[in-house]
Structure formats: structure tokens, C-alpha cells
Amino acid sequence: MSKNIVVLYGSGASFNSGYKVRVLGDKADKLFPDPVKPPTDQGFFSAIKKDFLKEEYPALWKFLTSFFPPDAEVGMEDVWTALDLNHKHITLGTYDWSKDNEAYLDIQSKYPSMDLSSSIWRAGGALDTSPNYNQYKFLGDCGRDFRRLLYNVYSNYELDGRLNCFLALHNWIQDAKLRLLGYITFNYDCLLEDSLKDQGWKYISANFDTSSVTALLYRDVPIIKLHGSLSWKECLKERGYTVV
């Protein structure tokens, strides 16, 4: 009887996968002339140059430089968490980010029409119907910058030579006669999916019936992607699924 196996992947697997990424963006050709290894969580803001952030992601750059100490070594998930928690602070009224929001509006925004309020009550009960940015503008733009940045970092990838660690491990599991129940990945990139494009794979969501392994497999390799893939989505193409 073959043994069951589940493979768990983190960012280190992508870093040493055999793939490289070509960073996208208006300034990328100058600042990133050559492909780089996929940045890891803790090394993300070391790999992505501050000049690049300042030029193309002003909201995120302003948040990083104002919220964290200059010499702080923060990871990608640290920043995601900080943005999410502070967005909740605005909602709960524990910290309204009003001064930060006002200072941010003085710089050129890449999202000029986002988070507009069509009306707002002024002191004395007067209703001002001229469009104004609401209190979520700054952190809302930070979140949009972050998603755009991750897409531009991870979406344009290529295989560096014949080394493909994802595929090599998959083939080893098959040769070892192990019963692969699926892959669990925390990675935002689609390198695992690309390595299995000839094998067939399928995303498994929280709504699937996990009591039946046969139902989960669908004759393809199950992938549970805990962080999702931001702007990517799966679609059925020919015999299997692909990411677009």
C-alpha cells in the first residue's frame, strides 16, 4: 500500500525553483535590467529597490518610510499585516490617519478618482456635495500599490535553464510510488502551477468536499493556494486548468 504525501511550499521553494522573474513597470528596465530570483517574504524589500517604490508606488513608499524606522528590516507579510491592521484602526476609530491622509493628498496620486465621497457633512450641518476623498484614501492606495507591485514582481517569469525544482520533486514523488494528496502553497507566484502545466492541476478552495480524495483530484494535481494569486485566476483550457 502506497504512503500518502502532502507537500507544503513557502517562498524559499520559489527562490530556488530554477525560475527567475522580470520585474515589470515604467522604471523596471533601468532598475531591473536583468531577471532576478523570486524575492522571498523576508528579503522582499531588499530585492525591490526603494527608488523603484518611490517612483512607481508612492503611496506604499510613503507608508513604509513613515510607519517603519529607516533601518527596519520588514518582510512582505509584515507590511501586509500593518496595512490591514491600520485600515481597521480607521474603521474602529482608534486611529484615524487623518494627518497622514492629508499629507499624502499633497503628492501626485496614481489613483486620482479612488475613494471619493460624493457628499460630506460639514460643521454647522451644511452638506457639501463637492467630491472629497474619504479617510481611507491613503491606506486604500497603499493596498492597491501593494497588489500592483506583487503582480509586477511575480507575474513575468521564465525558467532559467533546465533546472525546475518543483517538477523534479513532483517526478520523484511519482517514481517513489507515493500517493500525492496535493500541494499547499503560501506563495503569490504561479511557478508551481507552471511546472505542472503538462501534468494537469486544479485549485482546491474551502468550498470543496474534502471527505473524498477522489473528488478532489479530478484526475489532476490538487493545489491549495492559501494566499491566492491576486490578479490571477484559473480557467479551463483544453484538457486542464491554467492561470491567466
JSON list of C-alpha atoms in Angstrom, two decimals:
[
{"chain": "A", "resi": 1, "resn": "MET", "atom": "CA", "xyz": [0.00, 0.00, 0.00]},
{"chain": "A", "resi": 2, "resn": "SER", "atom": "CA", "xyz": [1.49, 3.35, -1.02]},
{"chain": "A", "resi": 3, "resn": "LYS", "atom": "CA", "xyz": [2.01, 6.09, 1.53]},
{"chain": "A", "resi": 4, "resn": "ASN", "atom": "CA", "xyz": [0.16, 9.38, 1.31]},
{"chain": "A", "resi": 5, "resn": "ILE", "atom": "CA", "xyz": [2.12, 12.63, 0.98]},
{"chain": "A", "resi": 6, "resn": "VAL", "atom": "CA", "xyz": [1.24, 16.33, 1.07]},
{"chain": "A", "resi": 7, "resn": "VAL", "atom": "CA", "xyz": [3.86, 18.91, 0.02]},
{"chain": "A", "resi": 8, "resn": "LEU", "atom": "CA", "xyz": [3.96, 22.33, 1.69]},
{"chain": "A", "resi": 9, "resn": "TYR", "atom": "CA", "xyz": [5.74, 25.15, -0.16]},
{"chain": "A", "resi": 10, "resn": "GLY", "atom": "CA", "xyz": [6.97, 28.52, 1.10]},
{"chain": "A", "resi": 11, "resn": "SER", "atom": "CA", "xyz": [8.82, 31.36, -0.59]},
{"chain": "A", "resi": 12, "resn": "GLY", "atom": "CA", "xyz": [12.19, 29.62, -0.27]},
{"chain": "A", "resi": 13, "resn": "ALA", "atom": "CA", "xyz": [10.97, 26.99, -2.70]},
{"chain": "A", "resi": 14, "resn": "SER", "atom": "CA", "xyz": [10.27, 29.66, -5.32]},
{"chain": "A", "resi": 15, "resn": "PHE", "atom": "CA", "xyz": [13.62, 31.35, -4.69]},
{"chain": "A", "resi": 16, "resn": "ASN", "atom": "CA", "xyz": [15.49, 28.14, -5.53]},
{"chain": "A", "resi": 17, "resn": "SER", "atom": "CA", "xyz": [12.99, 26.82, -8.06]},
{"chain": "A", "resi": 18, "resn": "GLY", "atom": "CA", "xyz": [15.01, 27.34, -11.23]},
{"chain": "A", "resi": 19, "resn": "TYR", "atom": "CA", "xyz": [12.73, 30.20, -12.28]},
{"chain": "A", "resi": 20, "resn": "LYS", "atom": "CA", "xyz": [13.56, 33.89, -12.47]},
{"chain": "A", "resi": 21, "resn": "VAL", "atom": "CA", "xyz": [11.27, 36.89, -12.67]},
{"chain": "A", "resi": 22, "resn": "ARG", "atom": "CA", "xyz": [11.50, 40.01, -14.83]},
{"chain": "A", "resi": 23, "resn": "VAL", "atom": "CA", "xyz": [10.09, 42.91, -12.83]},
{"chain": "A", "resi": 24, "resn": "LEU", "atom": "CA", "xyz": [7.51, 44.94, -14.74]},
{"chain": "A", "resi": 25, "resn": "GLY", "atom": "CA", "xyz": [6.96, 48.70, -14.57]},
{"chain": "A", "resi": 26, "resn": "ASP", "atom": "CA", "xyz": [7.84, 52.01, -16.21]},
{"chain": "A", "resi": 27, "resn": "LYS", "atom": "CA", "xyz": [11.21, 52.20, -14.42]},
{"chain": "A", "resi": 28, "resn": "ALA", "atom": "CA", "xyz": [11.89, 48.47, -14.33]},
{"chain": "A", "resi": 29, "resn": "ASP", "atom": "CA", "xyz": [14.10, 48.31, -17.43]},
{"chain": "A", "resi": 30, "resn": "LYS", "atom": "CA", "xyz": [16.56, 50.74, -15.85]},
{"chain": "A", "resi": 31, "resn": "LEU", "atom": "CA", "xyz": [16.45, 49.49, -12.27]},
{"chain": "A", "resi": 32, "resn": "PHE", "atom": "CA", "xyz": [16.00, 45.79, -13.03]},
{"chain": "A", "resi": 33, "resn": "PRO", "atom": "CA", "xyz": [17.76, 45.20, -16.37]},
{"chain": "A", "resi": 34, "resn": "ASP", "atom": "CA", "xyz": [18.26, 41.50, -15.64]},
{"chain": "A", "resi": 35, "resn": "PRO", "atom": "CA", "xyz": [15.87, 38.87, -14.29]},
{"chain": "A", "resi": 36, "resn": "VAL", "atom": "CA", "xyz": [16.16, 38.14, -10.56]},
{"chain": "A", "resi": 37, "resn": "LYS", "atom": "CA", "xyz": [15.31, 35.22, -8.35]},
{"chain": "A", "resi": 38, "resn": "PRO", "atom": "CA", "xyz": [11.76, 35.43, -6.96]},
{"chain": "A", "resi": 39, "resn": "PRO", "atom": "CA", "xyz": [12.03, 37.60, -3.80]},
{"chain": "A", "resi": 40, "resn": "THR", "atom": "CA", "xyz": [11.19, 35.88, -0.53]},
{"chain": "A", "resi": 41, "resn": "ASP", "atom": "CA", "xyz": [9.00, 37.27, 2.24]},
{"chain": "A", "resi": 42, "resn": "GLN", "atom": "CA", "xyz": [11.85, 38.49, 4.46]},
{"chain": "A", "resi": 43, "resn": "GLY", "atom": "CA", "xyz": [14.03, 39.60, 1.56]},
{"chain": "A", "resi": 44, "resn": "PHE", "atom": "CA", "xyz": [11.32, 41.29, -0.46]},
{"chain": "A", "resi": 45, "resn": "PHE", "atom": "CA", "xyz": [12.13, 44.93, 0.33]},
{"chain": "A", "resi": 46, "resn": "SER", "atom": "CA", "xyz": [15.83, 44.27, -0.03]},
{"chain": "A", "resi": 47, "resn": "ALA", "atom": "CA", "xyz": [15.35, 42.91, -3.53]},
{"chain": "A", "resi": 48, "resn": "ILE", "atom": "CA", "xyz": [12.94, 45.67, -4.62]},
{"chain": "A", "resi": 49, "resn": "LYS", "atom": "CA", "xyz": [14.83, 48.96, -4.71]},
{"chain": "A", "resi": 50, "resn": "LYS", "atom": "CA", "xyz": [13.50, 51.97, -2.80]},
{"chain": "A", "resi": 51, "resn": "ASP", "atom": "CA", "xyz": [13.93, 54.23, -5.84]},
{"chain": "A", "resi": 52, "resn": "PHE", "atom": "CA", "xyz": [11.60, 51.91, -7.74]},
{"chain": "A", "resi": 53, "resn": "LEU", "atom": "CA", "xyz": [8.98, 52.10, -4.98]},
{"chain": "A", "resi": 54, "resn": "LYS", "atom": "CA", "xyz": [9.22, 55.88, -4.71]},
{"chain": "A", "resi": 55, "resn": "GLU", "atom": "CA", "xyz": [8.77, 56.39, -8.45]},
{"chain": "A", "resi": 56, "resn": "GLU", "atom": "CA", "xyz": [6.05, 53.85, -9.20]},
{"chain": "A", "resi": 57, "resn": "TYR", "atom": "CA", "xyz": [4.32, 53.12, -5.87]},
{"chain": "A", "resi": 58, "resn": "PRO", "atom": "CA", "xyz": [4.26, 56.46, -4.00]},
{"chain": "A", "resi": 59, "resn": "ALA", "atom": "CA", "xyz": [1.54, 55.50, -1.51]},
{"chain": "A", "resi": 60, "resn": "LEU", "atom": "CA", "xyz": [3.29, 52.28, -0.47]},
{"chain": "A", "resi": 61, "resn": "TRP", "atom": "CA", "xyz": [6.66, 54.05, -0.34]},
{"chain": "A", "resi": 62, "resn": "LYS", "atom": "CA", "xyz": [5.24, 56.80, 1.90]},
{"chain": "A", "resi": 63, "resn": "PHE", "atom": "CA", "xyz": [3.70, 54.21, 4.22]},
{"chain": "A", "resi": 64, "resn": "LEU", "atom": "CA", "xyz": [6.94, 52.26, 4.50]},
{"chain": "A", "resi": 65, "resn": "THR", "atom": "CA", "xyz": [9.07, 55.34, 5.18]},
{"chain": "A", "resi": 66, "resn": "SER", "atom": "CA", "xyz": [6.67, 56.88, 7.70]},
{"chain": "A", "resi": 67, "resn": "PHE", "atom": "CA", "xyz": [5.44, 53.79, 9.57]},
{"chain": "A", "resi": 68, "resn": "PHE", "atom": "CA", "xyz": [8.67, 51.79, 9.94]},
{"chain": "A", "resi": 69, "resn": "PRO", "atom": "CA", "xyz": [12.07, 53.00, 11.22]},
{"chain": "A", "resi": 70, "resn": "PRO", "atom": "CA", "xyz": [14.63, 53.71, 8.45]},
{"chain": "A", "resi": 71, "resn": "ASP", "atom": "CA", "xyz": [16.85, 50.75, 9.41]},
{"chain": "A", "resi": 72, "resn": "ALA", "atom": "CA", "xyz": [14.00, 48.28, 10.00]},
{"chain": "A", "resi": 73, "resn": "GLU", "atom": "CA", "xyz": [14.16, 45.01, 8.10]},
{"chain": "A", "resi": 74, "resn": "VAL", "atom": "CA", "xyz": [10.49, 44.29, 7.46]},
{"chain": "A", "resi": 75, "resn": "GLY", "atom": "CA", "xyz": [9.11, 41.42, 5.48]},
{"chain": "A", "resi": 76, "resn": "MET", "atom": "CA", "xyz": [6.38, 41.47, 2.88]},
{"chain": "A", "resi": 77, "resn": "GLU", "atom": "CA", "xyz": [3.85, 39.89, 5.24]},
{"chain": "A", "resi": 78, "resn": "ASP", "atom": "CA", "xyz": [4.82, 42.38, 7.98]},
{"chain": "A", "resi": 79, "resn": "VAL", "atom": "CA", "xyz": [3.74, 45.22, 5.70]},
{"chain": "A", "resi": 80, "resn": "TRP", "atom": "CA", "xyz": [0.54, 43.46, 4.63]},
{"chain": "A", "resi": 81, "resn": "THR", "atom": "CA", "xyz": [-0.35, 42.98, 8.30]},
{"chain": "A", "resi": 82, "resn": "ALA", "atom": "CA", "xyz": [0.44, 46.59, 9.20]},
{"chain": "A", "resi": 83, "resn": "LEU", "atom": "CA", "xyz": [-1.72, 47.89, 6.35]},
{"chain": "A", "resi": 84, "resn": "ASP", "atom": "CA", "xyz": [-4.63, 45.64, 7.28]},
{"chain": "A", "resi": 85, "resn": "LEU", "atom": "CA", "xyz": [-4.50, 46.45, 11.00]},
{"chain": "A", "resi": 86, "resn": "ASN", "atom": "CA", "xyz": [-4.28, 50.19, 10.40]},
{"chain": "A", "resi": 87, "resn": "HIS", "atom": "CA", "xyz": [-7.18, 50.08, 7.97]},
{"chain": "A", "resi": 88, "resn": "LYS", "atom": "CA", "xyz": [-9.17, 48.50, 10.83]},
{"chain": "A", "resi": 89, "resn": "HIS", "atom": "CA", "xyz": [-8.00, 51.28, 13.17]},
{"chain": "A", "resi": 90, "resn": "ILE", "atom": "CA", "xyz": [-9.75, 53.80, 10.91]},
{"chain": "A", "resi": 91, "resn": "THR", "atom": "CA", "xyz": [-12.92, 51.73, 10.95]},
{"chain": "A", "resi": 92, "resn": "LEU", "atom": "CA", "xyz": [-12.83, 51.34, 14.74]},
{"chain": "A", "resi": 93, "resn": "GLY", "atom": "CA", "xyz": [-11.87, 54.95, 15.33]},
{"chain": "A", "resi": 94, "resn": "THR", "atom": "CA", "xyz": [-8.78, 54.05, 17.39]},
{"chain": "A", "resi": 95, "resn": "TYR", "atom": "CA", "xyz": [-6.54, 55.98, 14.99]},
{"chain": "A", "resi": 96, "resn": "ASP", "atom": "CA", "xyz": [-7.99, 57.88, 12.05]},
{"chain": "A", "resi": 97, "resn": "TRP", "atom": "CA", "xyz": [-4.87, 58.50, 9.95]},
{"chain": "A", "resi": 98, "resn": "SER", "atom": "CA", "xyz": [-6.27, 61.97, 9.15]},
{"chain": "A", "resi": 99, "resn": "LYS", "atom": "CA", "xyz": [-2.93, 63.84, 9.25]},
{"chain": "A", "resi": 100, "resn": "ASP", "atom": "CA", "xyz": [-1.22, 61.13, 7.22]},
{"chain": "A", "resi": 101, "resn": "ASN", "atom": "CA", "xyz": [-4.08, 61.10, 4.74]},
{"chain": "A", "resi": 102, "resn": "GLU", "atom": "CA", "xyz": [-3.93, 64.89, 4.36]},
{"chain": "A", "resi": 103, "resn": "ALA", "atom": "CA", "xyz": [-0.16, 64.85, 3.83]},
{"chain": "A", "resi": 104, "resn": "TYR", "atom": "CA", "xyz": [-0.48, 62.06, 1.27]},
{"chain": "A", "resi": 105, "resn": "LEU", "atom": "CA", "xyz": [-3.02, 64.00, -0.81]},
{"chain": "A", "resi": 106, "resn": "ASP", "atom": "CA", "xyz": [-0.34, 66.63, -1.44]},
{"chain": "A", "resi": 107, "resn": "ILE", "atom": "CA", "xyz": [1.62, 64.20, -3.61]},
{"chain": "A", "resi": 108, "resn": "GLN", "atom": "CA", "xyz": [0.64, 63.04, -7.08]},
{"chain": "A", "resi": 109, "resn": "SER", "atom": "CA", "xyz": [-1.64, 60.01, -6.83]},
{"chain": "A", "resi": 110, "resn": "LYS", "atom": "CA", "xyz": [-1.82, 57.19, -9.38]},
{"chain": "A", "resi": 111, "resn": "TYR", "atom": "CA", "xyz": [-5.44, 56.63, -8.29]},
{"chain": "A", "resi": 112, "resn": "PRO", "atom": "CA", "xyz": [-7.00, 60.11, -8.58]},
{"chain": "A", "resi": 113, "resn": "SER", "atom": "CA", "xyz": [-10.64, 59.02, -8.55]},
{"chain": "A", "resi": 114, "resn": "MET", "atom": "CA", "xyz": [-10.48, 56.23, -5.96]},
{"chain": "A", "resi": 115, "resn": "ASP", "atom": "CA", "xyz": [-12.17, 56.56, -2.54]},
{"chain": "A", "resi": 116, "resn": "LEU", "atom": "CA", "xyz": [-14.13, 59.67, -3.43]},
{"chain": "A", "resi": 117, "resn": "SER", "atom": "CA", "xyz": [-17.10, 60.65, -1.26]},
{"chain": "A", "resi": 118, "resn": "SER", "atom": "CA", "xyz": [-19.86, 62.36, -3.24]},
{"chain": "A", "resi": 119, "resn": "SER", "atom": "CA", "xyz": [-21.04, 64.29, -0.20]},
{"chain": "A", "resi": 120, "resn": "ILE", "atom": "CA", "xyz": [-19.92, 65.07, 3.33]},
{"chain": "A", "resi": 121, "resn": "TRP", "atom": "CA", "xyz": [-21.49, 66.87, 6.29]},
{"chain": "A", "resi": 122, "resn": "ARG", "atom": "CA", "xyz": [-19.61, 70.00, 7.31]},
{"chain": "A", "resi": 123, "resn": "ALA", "atom": "CA", "xyz": [-19.63, 71.82, 10.63]},
{"chain": "A", "resi": 124, "resn": "GLY", "atom": "CA", "xyz": [-22.95, 73.53, 11.29]},
{"chain": "A", "resi": 125, "resn": "GLY", "atom": "CA", "xyz": [-24.94, 70.88, 9.44]},
{"chain": "A", "resi": 126, "resn": "ALA", "atom": "CA", "xyz": [-24.21, 72.12, 5.93]},
{"chain": "A", "resi": 127, "resn": "LEU", "atom": "CA", "xyz": [-23.97, 69.47, 3.23]},
{"chain": "A", "resi": 128, "resn": "ASP", "atom": "CA", "xyz": [-21.02, 69.86, 0.87]},
{"chain": "A", "resi": 129, "resn": "THR", "atom": "CA", "xyz": [-21.73, 67.90, -2.33]},
{"chain": "A", "resi": 130, "resn": "SER", "atom": "CA", "xyz": [-18.37, 68.57, -3.96]},
{"chain": "A", "resi": 131, "resn": "PRO", "atom": "CA", "xyz": [-16.30, 65.38, -4.27]},
{"chain": "A", "resi": 132, "resn": "ASN", "atom": "CA", "xyz": [-13.84, 64.79, -1.44]},
{"chain": "A", "resi": 133, "resn": "TYR", "atom": "CA", "xyz": [-11.51, 61.95, -0.66]},
{"chain": "A", "resi": 134, "resn": "ASN", "atom": "CA", "xyz": [-12.62, 59.90, 2.33]},
{"chain": "A", "resi": 135, "resn": "GLN", "atom": "CA", "xyz": [-10.50, 58.82, 5.29]},
{"chain": "A", "resi": 136, "resn": "TYR", "atom": "CA", "xyz": [-9.46, 55.56, 3.62]},
{"chain": "A", "resi": 137, "resn": "LYS", "atom": "CA", "xyz": [-7.72, 57.20, 0.66]},
{"chain": "A", "resi": 138, "resn": "PHE", "atom": "CA", "xyz": [-4.10, 56.84, 1.80]},
{"chain": "A", "resi": 139, "resn": "LEU", "atom": "CA", "xyz": [-4.24, 53.25, 3.05]},
{"chain": "A", "resi": 140, "resn": "GLY", "atom": "CA", "xyz": [-6.56, 52.29, 0.18]},
{"chain": "A", "resi": 141, "resn": "ASP", "atom": "CA", "xyz": [-3.93, 53.47, -2.29]},
{"chain": "A", "resi": 142, "resn": "CYS", "atom": "CA", "xyz": [-1.27, 51.61, -0.29]},
{"chain": "A", "resi": 143, "resn": "GLY", "atom": "CA", "xyz": [-3.21, 48.38, -0.72]},
{"chain": "A", "resi": 144, "resn": "ARG", "atom": "CA", "xyz": [-3.67, 49.00, -4.44]},
{"chain": "A", "resi": 145, "resn": "ASP", "atom": "CA", "xyz": [0.03, 49.79, -4.79]},
{"chain": "A", "resi": 146, "resn": "PHE", "atom": "CA", "xyz": [0.96, 46.60, -2.96]},
{"chain": "A", "resi": 147, "resn": "ARG", "atom": "CA", "xyz": [-1.22, 44.39, -5.16]},
{"chain": "A", "resi": 148, "resn": "ARG", "atom": "CA", "xyz": [0.08, 46.04, -8.31]},
{"chain": "A", "resi": 149, "resn": "LEU", "atom": "CA", "xyz": [3.66, 45.65, -7.08]},
{"chain": "A", "resi": 150, "resn": "LEU", "atom": "CA", "xyz": [3.29, 41.94, -6.32]},
{"chain": "A", "resi": 151, "resn": "TYR", "atom": "CA", "xyz": [1.73, 41.32, -9.72]},
{"chain": "A", "resi": 152, "resn": "ASN", "atom": "CA", "xyz": [4.56, 43.23, -11.45]},
{"chain": "A", "resi": 153, "resn": "VAL", "atom": "CA", "xyz": [7.20, 41.31, -9.48]},
{"chain": "A", "resi": 154, "resn": "TYR", "atom": "CA", "xyz": [5.87, 37.76, -9.75]},
{"chain": "A", "resi": 155, "resn": "SER", "atom": "CA", "xyz": [3.80, 37.56, -12.94]},
{"chain": "A", "resi": 156, "resn": "ASN", "atom": "CA", "xyz": [6.51, 37.77, -15.60]},
{"chain": "A", "resi": 157, "resn": "TYR", "atom": "CA", "xyz": [8.63, 34.67, -15.03]},
{"chain": "A", "resi": 158, "resn": "GLU", "atom": "CA", "xyz": [10.86, 32.40, -17.06]},
{"chain": "A", "resi": 159, "resn": "LEU", "atom": "CA", "xyz": [12.65, 29.11, -16.49]},
{"chain": "A", "resi": 160, "resn": "ASP", "atom": "CA", "xyz": [16.39, 29.59, -16.01]},
{"chain": "A", "resi": 161, "resn": "GLY", "atom": "CA", "xyz": [17.94, 26.68, -17.86]},
{"chain": "A", "resi": 162, "resn": "ARG", "atom": "CA", "xyz": [16.74, 23.12, -17.35]},
{"chain": "A", "resi": 163, "resn": "LEU", "atom": "CA", "xyz": [16.58, 23.23, -13.54]},
{"chain": "A", "resi": 164, "resn": "ASN", "atom": "CA", "xyz": [13.00, 23.02, -12.26]},
{"chain": "A", "resi": 165, "resn": "CYS", "atom": "CA", "xyz": [12.89, 22.03, -8.60]},
{"chain": "A", "resi": 166, "resn": "PHE", "atom": "CA", "xyz": [9.09, 21.94, -8.45]},
{"chain": "A", "resi": 167, "resn": "LEU", "atom": "CA", "xyz": [8.87, 19.49, -11.32]},
{"chain": "A", "resi": 168, "resn": "ALA", "atom": "CA", "xyz": [11.85, 17.47, -10.09]},
{"chain": "A", "resi": 169, "resn": "LEU", "atom": "CA", "xyz": [10.17, 16.86, -6.71]},
{"chain": "A", "resi": 170, "resn": "HIS", "atom": "CA", "xyz": [6.87, 16.03, -8.39]},
{"chain": "A", "resi": 171, "resn": "ASN", "atom": "CA", "xyz": [8.58, 13.44, -10.60]},
{"chain": "A", "resi": 172, "resn": "TRP", "atom": "CA", "xyz": [10.42, 11.98, -7.60]},
{"chain": "A", "resi": 173, "resn": "ILE", "atom": "CA", "xyz": [7.13, 11.51, -5.75]},
{"chain": "A", "resi": 174, "resn": "GLN", "atom": "CA", "xyz": [5.69, 9.70, -8.75]},
{"chain": "A", "resi": 175, "resn": "ASP", "atom": "CA", "xyz": [8.78, 7.50, -9.16]},
{"chain": "A", "resi": 176, "resn": "ALA", "atom": "CA", "xyz": [8.70, 6.67, -5.42]},
{"chain": "A", "resi": 177, "resn": "LYS", "atom": "CA", "xyz": [5.13, 5.36, -5.82]},
{"chain": "A", "resi": 178, "resn": "LEU", "atom": "CA", "xyz": [3.85, 7.77, -3.19]},
{"chain": "A", "resi": 179, "resn": "ARG", "atom": "CA", "xyz": [0.22, 8.83, -3.27]},
{"chain": "A", "resi": 180, "resn": "LEU", "atom": "CA", "xyz": [0.27, 12.60, -3.72]},
{"chain": "A", "resi": 181, "resn": "LEU", "atom": "CA", "xyz": [-2.74, 14.16, -1.99]},
{"chain": "A", "resi": 182, "resn": "GLY", "atom": "CA", "xyz": [-1.78, 17.63, -3.19]},
{"chain": "A", "resi": 183, "resn": "TYR", "atom": "CA", "xyz": [0.30, 20.75, -2.71]},
{"chain": "A", "resi": 184, "resn": "ILE", "atom": "CA", "xyz": [-0.23, 23.53, -0.19]},
{"chain": "A", "resi": 185, "resn": "THR", "atom": "CA", "xyz": [1.49, 26.79, -1.07]},
{"chain": "A", "resi": 186, "resn": "PHE", "atom": "CA", "xyz": [1.81, 30.18, 0.62]},
{"chain": "A", "resi": 187, "resn": "ASN", "atom": "CA", "xyz": [3.40, 31.72, -2.47]},
{"chain": "A", "resi": 188, "resn": "TYR", "atom": "CA", "xyz": [1.88, 34.53, -4.54]},
{"chain": "A", "resi": 189, "resn": "ASP", "atom": "CA", "xyz": [3.67, 33.45, -7.71]},
{"chain": "A", "resi": 190, "resn": "CYS", "atom": "CA", "xyz": [2.48, 30.79, -10.16]},
{"chain": "A", "resi": 191, "resn": "LEU", "atom": "CA", "xyz": [5.74, 28.87, -10.54]},
{"chain": "A", "resi": 192, "resn": "LEU", "atom": "CA", "xyz": [4.35, 25.65, -9.07]},
{"chain": "A", "resi": 193, "resn": "GLU", "atom": "CA", "xyz": [1.39, 25.82, -11.44]},
{"chain": "A", "resi": 194, "resn": "ASP", "atom": "CA", "xyz": [3.68, 26.43, -14.42]},
{"chain": "A", "resi": 195, "resn": "SER", "atom": "CA", "xyz": [5.80, 23.40, -13.51]},
{"chain": "A", "resi": 196, "resn": "LEU", "atom": "CA", "xyz": [2.68, 21.20, -13.57]},
{"chain": "A", "resi": 197, "resn": "LYS", "atom": "CA", "xyz": [1.19, 22.54, -16.80]},
{"chain": "A", "resi": 198, "resn": "ASP", "atom": "CA", "xyz": [1.85, 19.24, -18.58]},
{"chain": "A", "resi": 199, "resn": "GLN", "atom": "CA", "xyz": [0.67, 17.16, -15.60]},
{"chain": "A", "resi": 200, "resn": "GLY", "atom": "CA", "xyz": [-2.68, 18.85, -15.02]},
{"chain": "A", "resi": 201, "resn": "TRP", "atom": "CA", "xyz": [-3.60, 20.64, -11.79]},
{"chain": "A", "resi": 202, "resn": "LYS", "atom": "CA", "xyz": [-6.65, 22.12, -10.07]},
{"chain": "A", "resi": 203, "resn": "TYR", "atom": "CA", "xyz": [-7.09, 24.72, -7.32]},
{"chain": "A", "resi": 204, "resn": "ILE", "atom": "CA", "xyz": [-8.95, 23.40, -4.27]},
{"chain": "A", "resi": 205, "resn": "SER", "atom": "CA", "xyz": [-10.97, 26.00, -2.37]},
{"chain": "A", "resi": 206, "resn": "ALA", "atom": "CA", "xyz": [-12.59, 25.97, 1.05]},
{"chain": "A", "resi": 207, "resn": "ASN", "atom": "CA", "xyz": [-15.92, 25.05, -0.56]},
{"chain": "A", "resi": 208, "resn": "PHE", "atom": "CA", "xyz": [-14.73, 21.69, -1.87]},
{"chain": "A", "resi": 209, "resn": "ASP", "atom": "CA", "xyz": [-15.83, 18.41, -0.27]},
{"chain": "A", "resi": 210, "resn": "THR", "atom": "CA", "xyz": [-12.60, 17.26, 1.37]},
{"chain": "A", "resi": 211, "resn": "SER", "atom": "CA", "xyz": [-14.07, 13.98, 2.57]},
{"chain": "A", "resi": 212, "resn": "SER", "atom": "CA", "xyz": [-13.46, 12.42, -0.84]},
{"chain": "A", "resi": 213, "resn": "VAL", "atom": "CA", "xyz": [-9.90, 12.47, -2.17]},
{"chain": "A", "resi": 214, "resn": "THR", "atom": "CA", "xyz": [-11.16, 11.10, -5.50]},
{"chain": "A", "resi": 215, "resn": "ALA", "atom": "CA", "xyz": [-13.50, 14.07, -5.90]},
{"chain": "A", "resi": 216, "resn": "LEU", "atom": "CA", "xyz": [-10.70, 16.47, -5.06]},
{"chain": "A", "resi": 217, "resn": "LEU", "atom": "CA", "xyz": [-8.28, 15.06, -7.61]},
{"chain": "A", "resi": 218, "resn": "TYR", "atom": "CA", "xyz": [-10.42, 15.45, -10.74]},
{"chain": "A", "resi": 219, "resn": "ARG", "atom": "CA", "xyz": [-7.66, 13.43, -12.43]},
{"chain": "A", "resi": 220, "resn": "ASP", "atom": "CA", "xyz": [-5.39, 16.45, -11.83]},
{"chain": "A", "resi": 221, "resn": "VAL", "atom": "CA", "xyz": [-2.96, 17.54, -9.10]},
{"chain": "A", "resi": 222, "resn": "PRO", "atom": "CA", "xyz": [-4.76, 19.42, -6.29]},
{"chain": "A", "resi": 223, "resn": "ILE", "atom": "CA", "xyz": [-3.28, 22.77, -5.22]},
{"chain": "A", "resi": 224, "resn": "ILE", "atom": "CA", "xyz": [-4.42, 24.68, -2.14]},
{"chain": "A", "resi": 225, "resn": "LYS", "atom": "CA", "xyz": [-3.18, 28.25, -2.54]},
{"chain": "A", "resi": 226, "resn": "LEU", "atom": "CA", "xyz": [-3.69, 29.92, 0.83]},
{"chain": "A", "resi": 227, "resn": "HIS", "atom": "CA", "xyz": [-2.75, 33.46, -0.24]},
{"chain": "A", "resi": 228, "resn": "GLY", "atom": "CA", "xyz": [-4.40, 33.32, -3.62]},
{"chain": "A", "resi": 229, "resn": "SER", "atom": "CA", "xyz": [-2.74, 34.92, -6.59]},
{"chain": "A", "resi": 230, "resn": "LEU", "atom": "CA", "xyz": [-4.06, 38.48, -6.52]},
{"chain": "A", "resi": 231, "resn": "SER", "atom": "CA", "xyz": [-4.94, 39.32, -10.12]},
{"chain": "A", "resi": 232, "resn": "TRP", "atom": "CA", "xyz": [-4.57, 35.77, -11.47]},
{"chain": "A", "resi": 233, "resn": "LYS", "atom": "CA", "xyz": [-7.39, 33.30, -11.85]},
{"chain": "A", "resi": 234, "resn": "GLU", "atom": "CA", "xyz": [-7.66, 29.75, -13.10]},
{"chain": "A", "resi": 235, "resn": "CYS", "atom": "CA", "xyz": [-9.53, 28.81, -16.25]},
{"chain": "A", "resi": 236, "resn": "LEU", "atom": "CA", "xyz": [-10.22, 25.55, -18.02]},
{"chain": "A", "resi": 237, "resn": "LYS", "atom": "CA", "xyz": [-8.19, 25.25, -21.22]},
{"chain": "A", "resi": 238, "resn": "GLU", "atom": "CA", "xyz": [-8.14, 22.14, -23.38]},
{"chain": "A", "resi": 239, "resn": "ARG", "atom": "CA", "xyz": [-7.56, 19.22, -21.01]},
{"chain": "A", "resi": 240, "resn": "GLY", "atom": "CA", "xyz": [-6.60, 21.06, -17.85]},
{"chain": "A", "resi": 241, "resn": "TYR", "atom": "CA", "xyz": [-6.50, 24.31, -15.92]},
{"chain": "A", "resi": 242, "resn": "THR", "atom": "CA", "xyz": [-4.16, 27.22, -16.48]},
{"chain": "A", "resi": 243, "resn": "VAL", "atom": "CA", "xyz": [-3.62, 30.62, -14.86]},
{"chain": "A", "resi": 244, "resn": "VAL", "atom": "CA", "xyz": [-4.48, 33.84, -16.68]}
]
